[in-house]
């Protein structure tokens, strides 16, 4: 990897070893961005203290810094070394080194990003909508963020298991199946709105359940039949699952989400594993009967009065819980899927649930040092009024309608923005769809996933600022240079030279793509990648405004700038693709 921060860290460590002995070889060289140079090594200050303790006499950090510099071998990549202030070592990279490394990025099919040296099998659980319920904007967010996390891990060479933990089991299915019988199974087959309008279907079932005792009785008996695996009941249940799956897939397709039917492992999938999971927890003495229910009490979780908080594993009526399914899921992933990491991309309100389920799993020995589980929390989506996003009537916002509105708004923003007039109606429609969807996805990904954000279509679809359309347009602008110059980006081979400040900044940015991806993967935070892509586009804009490409002063400069354009285009497109943001060829 050519990230100068790492290259320099290794060199400073070598200097530390040479100056003070091999035991200093893995001290943290404290490399930081610098105001006065590209980077600075701040290790001399903590090191002076350490040496003072060892040598028993006062050590001047500036002298320690000088000793490091005397042993520092960086002439191949650093143009200037300077000791400043109390002992900071300022390091200015050489233009030739930056240019050479950028050339390496250009020449590498992976843009200088290595595959992980320690690939893991990772479950990324995301989207997880509920059968017979409309997906809401919270599911939109878990879907978009989870998909990007999965794409990034994939790219880094991990073995990713995408997992859609659909809510397809439990007591509501009694009333839903009975309501399906009332409406008629053929209505589902015809895709009639009495069934396919999931919100209306659910509400109608609920209303009958609450007001008609006979219906409620049928629903309860149906739950028993479902849990017993009665064939006819399972057939009806499957019809409901299929209607919902078709609906989920239309949303995934429109969003360009990589989930397929094969990734669905809903709650029902773990039904047969619940009893053995509970038996294991009982055998290990973790699950105990408390007030008729079987509970686990993970240490450290207490209620308001300091009383231990239970995870209810089996209710007093013998039924299992949401938590039981999650425990069975973890056990399955560890025992059968043999995963090393599980990332749950789920709303922040479920934080306590996951903490407690993870704690019980650690007690059971399913999670430990070798297997890591983490809740990648997703913050709420708010309306422009700062409250949870709702329709004007106060209902939950339908996803499809939200996306339609985004595309419509994108169309207006696009038409106002100077557009290419050789583009016909069909291409415009395709572009506008990509801009609208890209705007929504990018807005979601560019804020840290656990913070709330305001769903403001005007801001999201703007071509200015940190938005999807701005980034899409940056790629289009690069493509148009190649089109105008009659050159293919694949033929822009350089060599890259760095002379102008804007060329230098752009080339330097290209070198840190891999580090950013690794950090985003480690923390399951795609906004780090979004920020990088935005910074890269800004660096490109400065370059574009200052450094003519096709009208460069000479042929060597032109070839170098075309190569910088090509490397930027590929890095931007790859970055946006890993965010799941589509990029039109023209706009
Ligand atoms: N279906 C749930 C919901 O819509 C989310 C499931 C989250 N995943 C889990 N393993 N509990 O809220």
Coordinates of C-alpha atoms and ligand atoms in Angstrom, one line a residue, residues 125 127-130 136 139 165-167 267 322 326 329 333 344-346 350 353-354, ligand 1:
X125 CA -27.3 -8.8 8.3
X127 CA -32.6 -4.8 5.4
X128 CA -34.6 -7.4 7.4
X129 CA -38.1 -6.1 6.6
X130 CA -41.3 -7.8 7.9
X136 CA -40.5 1.9 5.9
X139 CA -35.6 -0.3 6.4
X165 CA -33.3 -11.7 8.5
X166 CA -36.9 -11.2 7.4
X167 CA -39.6 -11.0 10.1
X267 CA -37.0 -15.8 11.5
X322 CA -37.7 -12.5 19.3
X326 CA -31.6 -14.1 17.7
X329 CA -29.3 -17.4 14.9
X333 CA -23.8 -18.8 12.4
X344 CA -26.1 -6.4 12.5
X345 CA -27.3 -3.4 10.5
X346 CA -30.4 -2.6 12.5
X350 CA -32.7 -2.2 19.3
X353 CA -31.8 -6.0 22.8
X354 CA -28.6 -6.8 20.9
Ligands
LIG1 N1 -37.5 -7.3 11.3 C1 -37.0 -6.4 12.3 C2 -37.6 -5.1 12.1 O1 -38.2 -4.7 11.1 C3 -35.5 -6.3 12.2 C4 -34.7 -7.5 12.4 C5 -33.4 -7.2 12.9 N2 -32.5 -8.3 13.1 C6 -32.5 -9.2 14.1 N3 -31.6 -10.2 14.0 N4 -33.2 -9.1 15.1 O2 -37.6 -4.3 13.1

